[in-house]
């Protein structure tokens, strides 16, 4: 096996200050309202598709929209250096965008399956051939369902706080509330943040409590929450390598699962990881991080995303990553397992996760960097990895 090397993660800059605590501003974007078989979707596009490269497509969680969920990450300097090479499409779930009008009385909100089936219309109208999806919570579920139904349209998935199971979280969240009234804002807050975060990270909590209560239409939010809590099980199954990989229902693209070490979603993410193909899946547990890793630790997530797209064959050249050139290599020269060179440990099963007190991630020498592609010999072995950073 190739020698392990340390890769220093980007130093994290302060996230929120009193001056710009609710600055979720978009820059250089075009907004579109796209008709789909299940209603209109509001999407925001940064940049234009570049050649045959995929477009990064994001989908937010309940209580958020694309701005509050993703702009901290995509406005982060290191992430902008990566996305300079990709167009980005942010999808807002129906009625969740800023200034969205209330739905009429009796409106039937789309199910999770129907929300996933709205996405092909977005790709068709924007003339996008394939995407790398980044989803959080409900958005991660929607993108997973989309990938299961349309595998040829998805090149890779970054799934943050994903729950592949059918259990509704609303009753669970309400039972965890202590001394709070169980209104929609409180329930959504307990979905995003652990009890410790709710009492300790006061600036972040105040920012998102105000956003959920004031910037999102509450009736529309309740409909989105009800749709998510009624979701079906994804019914995915971990394949046995070399035996039934082509017959079981599972994600066929590279997948990076991300969760903060104090997130309420840890158990759900670990369970989802245990049901995915071990040769194509990486589980990243982020230390000192709770329910919104893309907000609290954008530098670490940008670094992880850089390795993920590198593992897919896309390489980034930027001042922050000077050793890499941006290009796309053929699938013959690049292993299909996403982020397969980033790991502290390799296991055949990742049903459990351990925390490591380190600010570094380890990366195997990549065949993209080494002459002769010598690292490809290991592709027949399981490569699901548990990474703490």
XYZ file of C-alpha atoms in Angstrom:
389
model
C 0.000 0.000 0.000
C 1.204 3.487 -0.762
C 2.836 5.539 1.953
C 0.583 7.814 3.988
C 1.245 11.523 3.906
C -0.040 14.322 6.125
C -2.111 17.043 4.505
C -2.554 20.172 6.609
C -6.103 21.469 6.592
C -6.795 25.082 5.813
C -6.774 27.355 8.821
C -10.329 28.268 9.730
C -11.262 31.936 9.658
C -13.823 33.470 12.036
C -17.327 32.719 10.809
C -19.724 35.208 12.338
C -19.264 38.691 13.672
C -21.802 41.150 14.956
C -21.186 43.218 11.840
C -22.169 40.571 9.290
C -23.894 37.837 11.271
C -26.780 37.516 8.803
C -24.908 38.253 5.603
C -26.127 35.491 3.272
C -25.596 37.592 0.153
C -25.364 36.131 -3.350
C -22.742 37.417 -5.799
C -22.841 37.353 -9.609
C -25.864 35.083 -9.830
C -28.768 34.544 -12.185
C -32.138 33.494 -10.797
C -34.605 31.259 -12.628
C -38.101 29.968 -11.917
C -38.348 26.604 -13.640
C -41.556 24.730 -14.392
C -41.468 21.046 -13.452
C -44.055 18.250 -13.365
C -44.632 18.977 -9.662
C -44.571 22.765 -9.603
C -42.141 25.642 -9.948
C -38.597 25.525 -8.578
C -36.575 28.631 -7.815
C -32.919 28.120 -8.741
C -29.888 30.394 -8.611
C -26.939 29.871 -10.940
C -23.370 31.038 -10.492
C -21.232 30.992 -13.596
C -21.879 29.072 -16.798
C -21.324 25.373 -17.550
C -17.753 24.788 -18.691
C -17.247 22.239 -21.441
C -18.029 18.700 -20.366
C -17.435 19.371 -16.688
C -20.316 18.665 -14.311
C -22.174 21.471 -12.580
C -22.248 21.604 -8.786
C -25.889 21.401 -7.692
C -26.875 22.113 -4.083
C -30.023 21.394 -2.105
C -30.605 22.851 1.365
C -32.146 21.477 4.557
C -35.448 22.357 6.229
C -35.628 25.817 7.794
C -32.991 27.129 5.404
C -32.675 28.262 1.806
C -29.682 28.156 -0.485
C -28.301 31.408 0.924
C -28.369 30.513 4.613
C -27.326 26.918 3.972
C -24.509 27.326 1.446
C -23.311 30.902 0.947
C -20.864 30.793 3.865
C -19.186 27.824 2.157
C -19.342 29.079 -1.428
C -18.218 32.603 -0.510
C -15.212 31.153 1.314
C -11.994 31.994 -0.506
C -10.687 28.436 -0.893
C -14.033 27.158 -2.161
C -14.205 29.979 -4.697
C -10.831 28.881 -6.067
C -12.343 25.434 -6.690
C -15.681 26.592 -8.061
C -13.924 28.940 -10.459
C -13.738 25.797 -12.600
C -17.382 24.765 -12.159
C -20.756 26.399 -12.555
C -22.951 26.156 -9.458
C -26.728 25.751 -9.329
C -28.481 26.311 -5.997
C -31.975 24.840 -5.731
C -34.522 26.230 -3.274
C -37.277 23.825 -2.256
C -40.743 25.127 -3.218
C -41.731 28.110 -1.099
C -38.482 28.270 0.876
C -36.672 31.069 -0.979
C -36.560 34.616 0.363
C -39.823 36.574 -0.065
C -41.645 33.435 -1.230
C -45.422 33.967 -1.173
C -47.587 31.607 0.893
C -49.152 28.665 -0.888
C -52.912 28.778 -1.392
C -55.182 26.989 1.047
C -55.331 23.289 0.282
C -52.036 23.251 -1.633
C -50.520 19.758 -1.726
C -46.789 20.079 -1.099
C -44.618 17.688 -3.145
C -43.396 14.535 -1.458
C -39.676 13.879 -1.112
C -39.858 11.585 -4.140
C -41.621 14.284 -6.159
C -39.063 16.899 -5.104
C -36.347 14.603 -6.474
C -38.295 14.184 -9.723
C -38.369 17.965 -10.205
C -34.601 18.077 -10.712
C -34.357 16.567 -14.228
C -36.422 19.516 -15.497
C -33.852 21.891 -13.979
C -30.998 20.146 -15.762
C -32.910 20.066 -19.042
C -33.846 23.741 -19.012
C -30.370 24.893 -17.980
C -28.752 22.487 -20.480
C -26.766 20.632 -17.864
C -25.652 17.094 -18.677
C -24.427 15.990 -15.247
C -23.924 17.288 -11.719
C -21.949 16.865 -8.530
C -24.565 17.174 -5.801
C -24.078 18.769 -2.386
C -27.048 18.301 -0.065
C -27.738 18.896 3.609
C -30.343 17.012 5.638
C -33.560 16.978 3.629
C -31.578 18.153 0.607
C -29.168 15.234 1.015
C -32.107 12.828 1.025
C -33.588 14.453 -2.111
C -30.280 14.269 -3.985
C -29.823 10.636 -2.920
C -33.268 9.754 -4.270
C -32.450 11.672 -7.463
C -29.189 9.719 -7.833
C -30.974 6.388 -7.331
C -33.568 7.258 -9.979
C -31.210 8.950 -12.467
C -27.684 7.593 -11.911
C -26.428 8.794 -15.289
C -27.019 12.435 -14.265
C -24.949 12.290 -11.052
C -21.145 12.111 -11.058
C -20.716 12.413 -7.295
C -22.534 13.293 -4.075
C -21.517 15.171 -0.941
C -24.172 14.295 1.641
C -24.145 16.300 4.873
C -26.307 15.032 7.758
C -28.038 12.540 5.479
C -30.722 10.226 6.896
C -31.622 7.364 4.567
C -34.271 5.939 6.891
C -38.000 6.619 6.978
C -38.301 7.517 10.635
C -39.692 10.985 11.098
C -37.535 13.252 13.216
C -40.285 15.612 14.424
C -41.509 13.442 17.321
C -37.907 12.687 18.271
C -36.983 16.355 18.187
C -39.991 17.369 20.240
C -39.131 14.792 22.893
C -35.639 16.265 23.210
C -36.841 19.770 23.884
C -36.525 20.737 27.519
C -38.461 23.753 28.672
C -39.139 24.924 25.120
C -42.504 25.205 23.447
C -42.670 22.894 20.475
C -43.321 25.422 17.734
C -41.937 24.941 14.246
C -38.874 27.119 14.881
C -37.886 25.169 18.006
C -38.339 21.844 16.255
C -36.232 22.924 13.277
C -33.545 24.274 15.593
C -33.352 20.938 17.409
C -33.043 19.223 14.026
C -29.988 21.329 13.174
C -28.249 21.706 16.534
C -27.390 19.560 19.525
C -28.397 20.545 23.046
C -24.849 21.720 23.731
C -24.804 23.914 20.631
C -28.157 25.443 21.535
C -26.742 26.616 24.860
C -23.097 27.316 24.011
C -22.808 28.746 20.480
C -25.122 31.655 21.163
C -24.155 33.882 18.230
C -24.678 31.142 15.656
C -27.921 30.023 17.327
C -29.319 33.555 17.424
C -28.441 34.100 13.766
C -30.228 30.985 12.584
C -33.172 31.281 14.971
C -33.901 34.749 13.598
C -33.438 33.552 10.039
C -35.796 30.601 10.425
C -38.414 32.694 12.230
C -38.248 35.837 10.091
C -36.855 35.032 6.639
C -38.715 31.780 5.856
C -42.483 31.726 5.333
C -43.688 29.735 8.350
C -46.631 28.051 6.623
C -44.456 27.031 3.695
C -41.811 25.775 6.109
C -44.366 23.621 7.927
C -45.312 21.989 4.614
C -41.671 21.240 3.762
C -41.096 19.802 7.249
C -44.180 17.590 6.964
C -42.987 16.307 3.593
C -39.567 15.451 5.019
C -40.963 13.733 8.097
C -43.141 11.567 5.794
C -40.254 10.424 3.608
C -39.855 6.813 2.565
C -36.834 4.717 3.388
C -34.312 4.925 0.564
C -34.136 1.108 0.679
C -30.447 1.105 -0.127
C -28.321 -1.929 0.603
C -24.582 -2.361 0.923
C -23.408 -4.596 -1.914
C -21.013 -7.457 -1.477
C -17.937 -6.532 -3.473
C -17.538 -8.829 -6.437
C -20.866 -10.572 -5.861
C -23.999 -8.423 -6.253
C -22.737 -4.901 -6.976
C -24.826 -4.656 -10.152
C -28.094 -5.884 -8.666
C -28.585 -4.252 -5.256
C -30.232 -0.857 -4.837
C -27.483 1.543 -3.817
C -25.709 4.689 -4.947
C -23.433 3.986 -7.887
C -21.529 7.280 -7.829
C -18.735 8.306 -5.442
C -20.184 9.630 -2.186
C -18.697 11.711 0.613
C -20.771 11.602 3.801
C -20.112 14.492 6.207
C -21.242 15.027 9.796
C -20.051 17.130 12.718
C -18.948 15.164 15.759
C -21.621 16.795 17.961
C -24.365 16.851 15.328
C -27.773 15.326 16.106
C -27.389 13.469 12.795
C -24.328 11.363 13.688
C -26.198 8.068 14.147
C -28.243 8.552 10.976
C -25.146 9.311 8.894
C -23.284 6.287 10.258
C -26.301 4.099 9.468
C -26.460 5.443 5.916
C -22.738 4.835 5.465
C -23.173 1.209 6.532
C -25.653 0.718 3.673
C -23.508 2.132 0.866
C -20.913 0.603 -1.428
C -17.638 0.515 0.567
C -15.533 1.011 -2.570
C -17.172 4.334 -3.387
C -17.966 5.877 -0.014
C -16.064 8.065 2.438
C -17.365 9.047 5.862
C -15.954 12.336 7.164
C -16.545 13.206 10.803
C -15.542 16.797 11.521
C -14.182 17.570 14.989
C -15.272 20.660 16.916
C -18.326 20.894 14.719
C -22.049 20.439 15.184
C -25.033 20.412 12.884
C -23.913 22.891 10.208
C -20.358 21.929 9.183
C -20.623 23.914 5.943
C -21.226 27.040 8.044
C -19.012 26.439 11.069
C -16.046 24.816 9.295
C -16.135 25.999 5.652
C -12.361 25.727 5.302
C -12.271 22.075 6.290
C -15.199 21.242 4.043
C -13.626 23.103 1.117
C -10.457 21.062 1.646
C -12.445 17.832 1.768
C -14.354 18.789 -1.383
C -11.088 19.485 -3.153
C -9.922 15.931 -2.418
C -13.311 14.567 -3.413
C -13.272 16.116 -6.896
C -9.626 15.136 -7.210
C -10.617 11.526 -6.554
C -13.199 11.824 -9.324
C -10.495 12.875 -11.760
C -10.914 16.649 -11.558
C -7.822 18.438 -10.301
C -7.599 22.005 -9.074
C -4.744 24.454 -9.575
C -4.892 27.470 -7.289
C -2.645 29.436 -4.921
C -4.000 27.383 -2.009
C -3.410 24.069 -3.818
C -0.280 24.781 -5.898
C 0.665 21.166 -6.543
C -2.476 20.365 -8.494
C -3.503 21.184 -12.057
C -7.133 21.437 -13.097
C -8.022 18.897 -15.731
C -10.162 15.841 -16.166
C -8.568 12.462 -16.644
C -10.208 9.500 -18.290
C -11.966 6.924 -16.145
C -9.355 4.414 -17.243
C -6.666 6.330 -15.368
C -8.684 7.429 -12.357
C -10.368 5.164 -9.791
C -14.097 5.623 -9.417
C -14.042 5.748 -5.636
C -14.489 9.375 -4.614
C -11.931 10.779 -2.214
C -10.281 7.374 -2.197
C -6.912 8.898 -1.337
C -8.114 10.774 1.748
C -8.213 8.694 4.870
C -6.826 7.939 8.258
C -8.127 4.398 8.305
C -9.487 1.877 5.828
C -12.193 -0.524 6.918
C -14.496 -3.009 5.267
C -17.295 -1.797 7.507
C -18.019 1.708 8.698
C -21.065 1.051 10.848
C -19.274 2.762 13.722
C -17.173 5.877 13.875
C -14.357 6.954 16.151
C -13.105 10.418 17.011
C -9.474 11.360 16.594
C -7.873 14.362 18.241
C -6.106 15.774 15.219
C -6.335 18.758 12.921
C -4.853 16.797 10.028
C -6.239 14.396 7.474
C -4.042 11.777 5.868
C -3.998 11.208 2.166
C -2.680 8.268 0.211
C -0.358 9.116 -2.648
C -2.678 9.505 -5.598
C -2.105 7.949 -9.004
C -2.948 11.447 -10.221
C 0.269 12.683 -8.648
C 2.475 9.647 -9.106
C 3.986 8.490 -12.376
C 2.583 5.268 -13.718
C -0.604 5.355 -11.637
C 0.749 2.787 -9.210
C -2.017 3.398 -6.698
C -4.664 1.676 -8.809
C -3.831 -1.801 -7.554
C -5.963 -1.343 -4.444
C -9.233 -0.607 -6.227
C -10.517 -4.166 -5.864
C -10.456 -3.881 -2.069
C -13.066 -2.095 0.053
C -12.217 1.561 0.448
C -14.851 3.000 2.750
C -12.923 5.220 5.149
C -13.632 6.909 8.423
C -11.922 10.292 8.514
C -11.849 12.620 11.493
C -10.491 16.109 11.082
